[in-house]
PDB file of C-alpha atoms in Angstrom:
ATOM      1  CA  UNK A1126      76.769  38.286 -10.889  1.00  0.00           C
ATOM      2  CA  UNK A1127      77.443  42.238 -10.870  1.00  0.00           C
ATOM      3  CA  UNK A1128      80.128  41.989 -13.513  1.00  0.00           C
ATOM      4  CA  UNK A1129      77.584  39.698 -15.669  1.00  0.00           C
ATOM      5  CA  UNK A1130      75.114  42.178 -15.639  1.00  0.00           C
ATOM      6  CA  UNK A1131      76.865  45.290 -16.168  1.00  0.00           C
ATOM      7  CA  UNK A1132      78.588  43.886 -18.851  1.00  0.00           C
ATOM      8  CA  UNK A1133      75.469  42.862 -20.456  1.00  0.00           C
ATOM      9  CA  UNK A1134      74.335  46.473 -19.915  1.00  0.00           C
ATOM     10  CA  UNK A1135      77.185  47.556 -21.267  1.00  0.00           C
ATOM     11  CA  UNK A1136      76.190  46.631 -24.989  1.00  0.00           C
ATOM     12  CA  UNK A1137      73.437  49.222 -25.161  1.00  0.00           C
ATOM     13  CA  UNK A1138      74.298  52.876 -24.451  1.00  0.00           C
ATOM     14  CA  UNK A1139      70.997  53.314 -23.107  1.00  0.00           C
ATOM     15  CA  UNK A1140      71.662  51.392 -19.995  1.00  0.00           C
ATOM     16  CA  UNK A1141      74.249  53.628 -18.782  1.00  0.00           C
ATOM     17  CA  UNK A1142      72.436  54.561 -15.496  1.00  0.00           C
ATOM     18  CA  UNK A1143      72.153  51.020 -14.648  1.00  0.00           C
ATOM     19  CA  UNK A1144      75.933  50.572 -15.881  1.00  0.00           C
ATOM     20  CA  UNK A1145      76.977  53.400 -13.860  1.00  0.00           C
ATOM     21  CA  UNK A1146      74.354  52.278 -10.802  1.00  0.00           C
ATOM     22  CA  UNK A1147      76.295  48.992 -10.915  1.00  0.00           C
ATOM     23  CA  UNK A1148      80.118  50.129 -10.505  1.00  0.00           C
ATOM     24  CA  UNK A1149      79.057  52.371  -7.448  1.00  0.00           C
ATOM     25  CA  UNK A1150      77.711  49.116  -6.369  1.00  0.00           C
ATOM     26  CA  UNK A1151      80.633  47.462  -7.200  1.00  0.00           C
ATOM     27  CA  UNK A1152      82.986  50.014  -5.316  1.00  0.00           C
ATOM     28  CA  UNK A1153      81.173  50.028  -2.054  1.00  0.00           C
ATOM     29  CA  UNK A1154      81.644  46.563  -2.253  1.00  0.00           C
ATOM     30  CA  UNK A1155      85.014  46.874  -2.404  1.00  0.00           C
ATOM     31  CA  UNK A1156      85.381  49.656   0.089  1.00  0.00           C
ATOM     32  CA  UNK A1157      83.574  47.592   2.694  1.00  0.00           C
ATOM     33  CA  UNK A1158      86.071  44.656   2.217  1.00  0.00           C
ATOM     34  CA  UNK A1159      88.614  46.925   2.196  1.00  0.00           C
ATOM     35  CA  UNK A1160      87.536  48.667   5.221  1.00  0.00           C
ATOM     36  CA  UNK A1161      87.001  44.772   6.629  1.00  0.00           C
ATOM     37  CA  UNK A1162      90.589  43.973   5.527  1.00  0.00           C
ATOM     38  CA  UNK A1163      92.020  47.021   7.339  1.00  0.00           C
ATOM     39  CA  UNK A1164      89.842  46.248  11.046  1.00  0.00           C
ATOM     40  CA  UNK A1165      91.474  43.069  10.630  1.00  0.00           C
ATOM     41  CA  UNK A1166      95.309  44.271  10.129  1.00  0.00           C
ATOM     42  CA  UNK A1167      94.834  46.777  13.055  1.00  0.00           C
ATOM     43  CA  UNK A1168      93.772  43.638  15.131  1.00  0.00           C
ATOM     44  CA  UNK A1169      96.695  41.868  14.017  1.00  0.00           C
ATOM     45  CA  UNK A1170      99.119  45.035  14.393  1.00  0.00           C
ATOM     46  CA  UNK A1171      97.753  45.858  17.931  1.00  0.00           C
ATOM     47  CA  UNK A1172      98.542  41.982  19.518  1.00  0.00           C
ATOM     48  CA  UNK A1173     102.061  41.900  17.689  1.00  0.00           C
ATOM     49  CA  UNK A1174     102.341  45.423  19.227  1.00  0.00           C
ATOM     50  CA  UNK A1175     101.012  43.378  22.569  1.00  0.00           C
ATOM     51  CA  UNK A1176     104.117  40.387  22.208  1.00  0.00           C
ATOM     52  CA  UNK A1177     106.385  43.370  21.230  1.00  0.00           C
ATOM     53  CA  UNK A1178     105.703  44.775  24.707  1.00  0.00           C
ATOM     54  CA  UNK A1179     105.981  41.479  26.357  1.00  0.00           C
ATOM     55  CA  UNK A1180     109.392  40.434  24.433  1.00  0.00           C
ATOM     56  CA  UNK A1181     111.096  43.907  25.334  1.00  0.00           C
ATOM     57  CA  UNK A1182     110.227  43.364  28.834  1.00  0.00           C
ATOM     58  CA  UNK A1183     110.805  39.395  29.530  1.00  0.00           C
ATOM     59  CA  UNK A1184     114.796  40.437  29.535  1.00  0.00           C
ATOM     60  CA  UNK A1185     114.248  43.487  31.691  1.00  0.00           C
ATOM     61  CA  UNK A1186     112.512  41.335  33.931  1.00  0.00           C
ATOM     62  CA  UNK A1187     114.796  38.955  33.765  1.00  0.00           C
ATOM     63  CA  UNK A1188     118.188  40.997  34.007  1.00  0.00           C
ATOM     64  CA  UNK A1189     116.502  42.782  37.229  1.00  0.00           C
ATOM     65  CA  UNK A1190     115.894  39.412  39.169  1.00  0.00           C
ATOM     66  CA  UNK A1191     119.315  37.700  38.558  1.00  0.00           C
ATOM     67  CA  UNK A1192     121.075  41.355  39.670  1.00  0.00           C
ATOM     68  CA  UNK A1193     119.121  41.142  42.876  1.00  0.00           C
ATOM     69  CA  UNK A1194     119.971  38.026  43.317  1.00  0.00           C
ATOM     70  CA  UNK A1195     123.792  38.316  42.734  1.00  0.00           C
ATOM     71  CA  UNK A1196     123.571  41.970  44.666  1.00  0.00           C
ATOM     72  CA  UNK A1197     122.123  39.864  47.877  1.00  0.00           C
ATOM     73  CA  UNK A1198     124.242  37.274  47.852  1.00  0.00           C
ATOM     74  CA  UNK A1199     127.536  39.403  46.795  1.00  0.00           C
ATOM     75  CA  UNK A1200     126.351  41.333  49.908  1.00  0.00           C
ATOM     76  CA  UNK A1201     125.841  38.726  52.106  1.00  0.00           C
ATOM     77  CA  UNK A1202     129.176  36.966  51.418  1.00  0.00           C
ATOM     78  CA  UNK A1203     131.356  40.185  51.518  1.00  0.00           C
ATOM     79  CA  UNK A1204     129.911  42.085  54.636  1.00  0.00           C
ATOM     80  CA  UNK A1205     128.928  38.405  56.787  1.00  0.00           C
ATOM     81  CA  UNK A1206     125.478  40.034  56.945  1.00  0.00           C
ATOM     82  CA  UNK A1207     123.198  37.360  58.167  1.00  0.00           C
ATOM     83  CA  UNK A1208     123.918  33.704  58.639  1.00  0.00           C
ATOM     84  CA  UNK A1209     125.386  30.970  56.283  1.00  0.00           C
ATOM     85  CA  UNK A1210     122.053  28.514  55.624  1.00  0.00           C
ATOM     86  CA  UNK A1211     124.411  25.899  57.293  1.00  0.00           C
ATOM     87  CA  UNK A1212     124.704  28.285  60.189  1.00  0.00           C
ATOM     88  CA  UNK A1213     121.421  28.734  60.713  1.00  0.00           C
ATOM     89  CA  UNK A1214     120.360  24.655  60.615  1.00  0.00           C
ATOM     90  CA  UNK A1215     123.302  24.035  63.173  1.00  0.00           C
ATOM     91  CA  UNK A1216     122.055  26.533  65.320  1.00  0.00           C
ATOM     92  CA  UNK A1217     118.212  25.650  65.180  1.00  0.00           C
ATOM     93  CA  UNK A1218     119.709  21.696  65.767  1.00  0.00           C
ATOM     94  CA  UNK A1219     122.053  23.229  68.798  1.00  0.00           C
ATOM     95  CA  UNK A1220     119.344  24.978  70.164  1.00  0.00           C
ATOM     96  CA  UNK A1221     116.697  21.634  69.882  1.00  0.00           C
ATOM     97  CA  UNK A1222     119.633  19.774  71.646  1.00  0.00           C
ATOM     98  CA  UNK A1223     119.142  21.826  74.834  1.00  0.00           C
ATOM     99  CA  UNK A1224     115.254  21.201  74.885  1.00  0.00           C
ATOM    100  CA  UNK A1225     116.156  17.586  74.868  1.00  0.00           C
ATOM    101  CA  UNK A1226     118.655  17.799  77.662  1.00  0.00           C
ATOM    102  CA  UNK A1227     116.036  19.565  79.741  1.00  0.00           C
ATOM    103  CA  UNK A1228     113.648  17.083  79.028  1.00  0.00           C
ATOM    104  CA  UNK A1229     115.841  14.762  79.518  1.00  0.00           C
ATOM    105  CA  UNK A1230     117.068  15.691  82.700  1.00  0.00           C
ATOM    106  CA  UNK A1231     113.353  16.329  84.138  1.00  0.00           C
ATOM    107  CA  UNK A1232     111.908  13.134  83.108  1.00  0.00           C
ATOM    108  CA  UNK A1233     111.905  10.817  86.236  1.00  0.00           C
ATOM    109  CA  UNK A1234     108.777   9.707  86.344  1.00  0.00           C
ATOM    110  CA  UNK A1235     106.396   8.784  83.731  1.00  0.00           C
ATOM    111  CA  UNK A1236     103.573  11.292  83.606  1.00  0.00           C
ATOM    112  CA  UNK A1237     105.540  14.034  84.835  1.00  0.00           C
ATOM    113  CA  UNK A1238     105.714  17.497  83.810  1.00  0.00           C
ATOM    114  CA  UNK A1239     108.174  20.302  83.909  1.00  0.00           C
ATOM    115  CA  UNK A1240     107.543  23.280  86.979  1.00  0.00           C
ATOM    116  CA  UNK A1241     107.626  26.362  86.494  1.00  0.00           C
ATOM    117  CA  UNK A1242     111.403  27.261  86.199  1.00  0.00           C
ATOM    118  CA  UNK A1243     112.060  24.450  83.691  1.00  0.00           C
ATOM    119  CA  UNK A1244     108.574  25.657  82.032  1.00  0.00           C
ATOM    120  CA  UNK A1245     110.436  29.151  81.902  1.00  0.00           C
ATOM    121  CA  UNK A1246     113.689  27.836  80.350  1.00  0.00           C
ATOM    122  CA  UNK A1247     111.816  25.686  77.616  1.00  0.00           C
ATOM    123  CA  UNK A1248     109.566  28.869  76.826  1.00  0.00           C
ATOM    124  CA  UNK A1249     112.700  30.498  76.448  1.00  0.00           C
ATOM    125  CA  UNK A1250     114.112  27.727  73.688  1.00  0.00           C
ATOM    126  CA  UNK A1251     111.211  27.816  72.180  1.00  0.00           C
ATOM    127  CA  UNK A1252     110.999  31.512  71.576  1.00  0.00           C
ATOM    128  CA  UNK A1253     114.785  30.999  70.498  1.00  0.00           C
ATOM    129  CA  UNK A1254     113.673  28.880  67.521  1.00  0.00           C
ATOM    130  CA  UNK A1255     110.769  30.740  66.664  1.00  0.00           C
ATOM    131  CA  UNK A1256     112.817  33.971  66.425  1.00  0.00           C
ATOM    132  CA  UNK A1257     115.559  31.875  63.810  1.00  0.00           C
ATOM    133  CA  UNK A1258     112.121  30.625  62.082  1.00  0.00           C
ATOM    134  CA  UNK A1259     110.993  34.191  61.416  1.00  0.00           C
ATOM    135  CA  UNK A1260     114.041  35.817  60.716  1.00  0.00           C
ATOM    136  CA  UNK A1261     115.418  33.659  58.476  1.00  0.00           C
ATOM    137  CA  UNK A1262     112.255  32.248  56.993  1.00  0.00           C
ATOM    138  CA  UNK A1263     114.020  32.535  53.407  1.00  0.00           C
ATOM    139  CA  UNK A1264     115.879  29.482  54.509  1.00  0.00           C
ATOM    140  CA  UNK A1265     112.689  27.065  55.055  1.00  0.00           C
ATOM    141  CA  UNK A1266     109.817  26.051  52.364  1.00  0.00           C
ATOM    142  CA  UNK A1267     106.584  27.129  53.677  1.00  0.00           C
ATOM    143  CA  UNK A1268     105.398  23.844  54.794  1.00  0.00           C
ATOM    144  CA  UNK A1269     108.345  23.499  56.900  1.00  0.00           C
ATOM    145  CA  UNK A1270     107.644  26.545  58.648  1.00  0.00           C
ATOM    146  CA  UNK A1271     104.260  25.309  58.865  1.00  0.00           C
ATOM    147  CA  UNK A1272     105.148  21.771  59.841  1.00  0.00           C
ATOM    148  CA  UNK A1273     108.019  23.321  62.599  1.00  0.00           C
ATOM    149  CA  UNK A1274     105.712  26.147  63.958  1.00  0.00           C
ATOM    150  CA  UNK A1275     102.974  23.492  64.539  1.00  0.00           C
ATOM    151  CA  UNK A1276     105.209  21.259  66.316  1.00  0.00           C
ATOM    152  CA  UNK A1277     106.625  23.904  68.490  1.00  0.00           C
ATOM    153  CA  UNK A1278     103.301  24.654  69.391  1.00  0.00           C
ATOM    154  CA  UNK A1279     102.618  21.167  70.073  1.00  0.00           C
ATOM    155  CA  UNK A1280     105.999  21.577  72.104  1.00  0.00           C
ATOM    156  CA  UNK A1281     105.083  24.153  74.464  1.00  0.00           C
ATOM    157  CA  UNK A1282     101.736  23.139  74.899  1.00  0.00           C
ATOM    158  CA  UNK A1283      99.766  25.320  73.169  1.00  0.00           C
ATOM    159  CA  UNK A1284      97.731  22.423  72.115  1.00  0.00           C
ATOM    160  CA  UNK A1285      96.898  20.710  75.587  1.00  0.00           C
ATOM    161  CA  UNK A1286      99.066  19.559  78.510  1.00  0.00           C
ATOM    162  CA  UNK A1287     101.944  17.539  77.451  1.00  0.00           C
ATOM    163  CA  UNK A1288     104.110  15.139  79.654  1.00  0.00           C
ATOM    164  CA  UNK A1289     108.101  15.340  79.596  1.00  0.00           C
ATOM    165  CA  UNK A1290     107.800  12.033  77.690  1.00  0.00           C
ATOM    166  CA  UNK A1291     105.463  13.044  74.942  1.00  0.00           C
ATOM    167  CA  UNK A1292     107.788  16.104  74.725  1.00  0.00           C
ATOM    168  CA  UNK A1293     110.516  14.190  74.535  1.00  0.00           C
ATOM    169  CA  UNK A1294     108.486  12.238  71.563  1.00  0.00           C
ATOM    170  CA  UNK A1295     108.075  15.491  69.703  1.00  0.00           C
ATOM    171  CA  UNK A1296     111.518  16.333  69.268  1.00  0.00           C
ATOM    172  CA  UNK A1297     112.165  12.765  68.498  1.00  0.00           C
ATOM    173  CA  UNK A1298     110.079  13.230  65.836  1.00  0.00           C
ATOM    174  CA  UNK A1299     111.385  16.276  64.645  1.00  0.00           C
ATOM    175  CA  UNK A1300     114.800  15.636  64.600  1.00  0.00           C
ATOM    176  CA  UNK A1301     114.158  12.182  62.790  1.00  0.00           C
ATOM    177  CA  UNK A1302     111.695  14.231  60.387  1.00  0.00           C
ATOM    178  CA  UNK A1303     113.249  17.143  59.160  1.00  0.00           C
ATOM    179  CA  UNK A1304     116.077  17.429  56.721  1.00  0.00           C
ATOM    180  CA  UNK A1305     117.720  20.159  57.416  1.00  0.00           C
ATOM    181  CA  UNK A1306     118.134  19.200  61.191  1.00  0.00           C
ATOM    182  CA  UNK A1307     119.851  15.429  59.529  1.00  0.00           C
ATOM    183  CA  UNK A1308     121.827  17.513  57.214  1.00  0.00           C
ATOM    184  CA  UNK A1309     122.990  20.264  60.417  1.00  0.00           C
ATOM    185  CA  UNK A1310     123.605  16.829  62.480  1.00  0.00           C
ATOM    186  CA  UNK A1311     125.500  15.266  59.933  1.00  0.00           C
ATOM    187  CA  UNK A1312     128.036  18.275  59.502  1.00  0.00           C
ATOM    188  CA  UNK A1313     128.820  18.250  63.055  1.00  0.00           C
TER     189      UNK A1313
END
C-alpha cells in the first residue's frame, strides 16, 4: 500500500515531501521488524546457549558418578573395607537364627512369654540387626528397611505384648518373606 502510493507520488515532483514522508515510513517499518527479528534470534541464541550448558555438563556429570562408583567399589574390594552384600544377608539370617532358637527354646506353653533374661538376650539380637540395618542400609531398598524395621518392632514388642508363639510367627514370616534372607539361606 506504501510502495503504491509513493510511487504514485513519485510522478509529480511536487509531492516530494509526501515521497520523502513515505520512505521514513517505510524504514521505521523496517527497523521495527528488524529490531523484532533480532529479540527473536537473541531468544533463540540464549536457549541454544541454555542446551550448550546442559550438553557440556551431562558428561561431567556423568564421568563423576561412574568414578565414584568404580573408586568405592575398587576401595572396597582392595582394602576388605566393609562387608561383601552376601556377607551382610548371611549374617542378618545367622543372627535371625538365634532369635528363633531362643524362641524356640522358651516356648513351652502356649501364651507364654519370655522373662527378663531371655527379654535381655532378644533385645540384644534385635539391636544386632538394627545396627547391620543402619550401617549397611546401602544394601536394602527403602521399603525393606521399612518393612524389616517394622517387623522388628513388632518383634520386640514395641507394638503391644507379644507371646513366644506370635514371635515365633514373625520371624516365620520374615524369613519366608524376604529375599535376601532366601537368597543368604540358600548359599549356606
Amino acid at each position: 500500500l506504501i510502495e503504491a502510493t509513493k510511487e504514485k507520488n513519485m510522478k509529480t515532483i511536487y509531492e516530494l515531501n509526501s515521497v520523502i514522508r513515505m520512505s521514513f515510513i517505510e524504514a521505521q517499518f523496517i527497523k521495527k521488524e528488524m529490531m523484532n527479528a533480532l529479540v527473536a534470534l537473541d531468544e533463540m541464541q540464549a536457549s541454544t546457549n541454555f542446551n550448550m550448558n546442559l550438553a557440556a555438563i551431562t558428561p561431567v556429570l556423568l564421568l563423576v558418578w561412574a568414578v565414584k562408583r568404580v573408586s568405592s567399589f575398587i576401595v572396597y574390594t582392595t582394602f576388605k573395607w566393609g562387608k561383601s552384600k552376601e556377607e551382610t544377608y548371611a549374617s542378618f539370617l545367622q543372627i535371625l537364627t538365634e532369635i528363633e532358637r531362643l524362641l524356640i527354646m522358651r516356648n513351652t506353653a502356649e501364651n507364654c512369654v519370655l522373662d527378663s533374661d531371655d527379654l535381655g538376650m532378644l533385645m540384644l539380637h534385635l539391636h544386632e540387626l538394627r545396627t547391620i540395618l543402619w550401617y549397611e542400609r546401602r544394601r536394602f531398598s527403602l521399603n525393606i528397611l521399612r518393612s524389616v524395621t517394622e517387623d522388628l518392632a513388632e518383634l520386640s514388642g514395641e507394638r503391644g505384648a507379644v507371646s513366644v508363639q506370635q514371635q515365633l510367627l514373625i520371624v516365620e514370616r520374615m524369613s519366608r518373606t524376604y529375599r535376601f534372607l532366601r537368597m543368604a539361606a540358600s548359599r549356606e
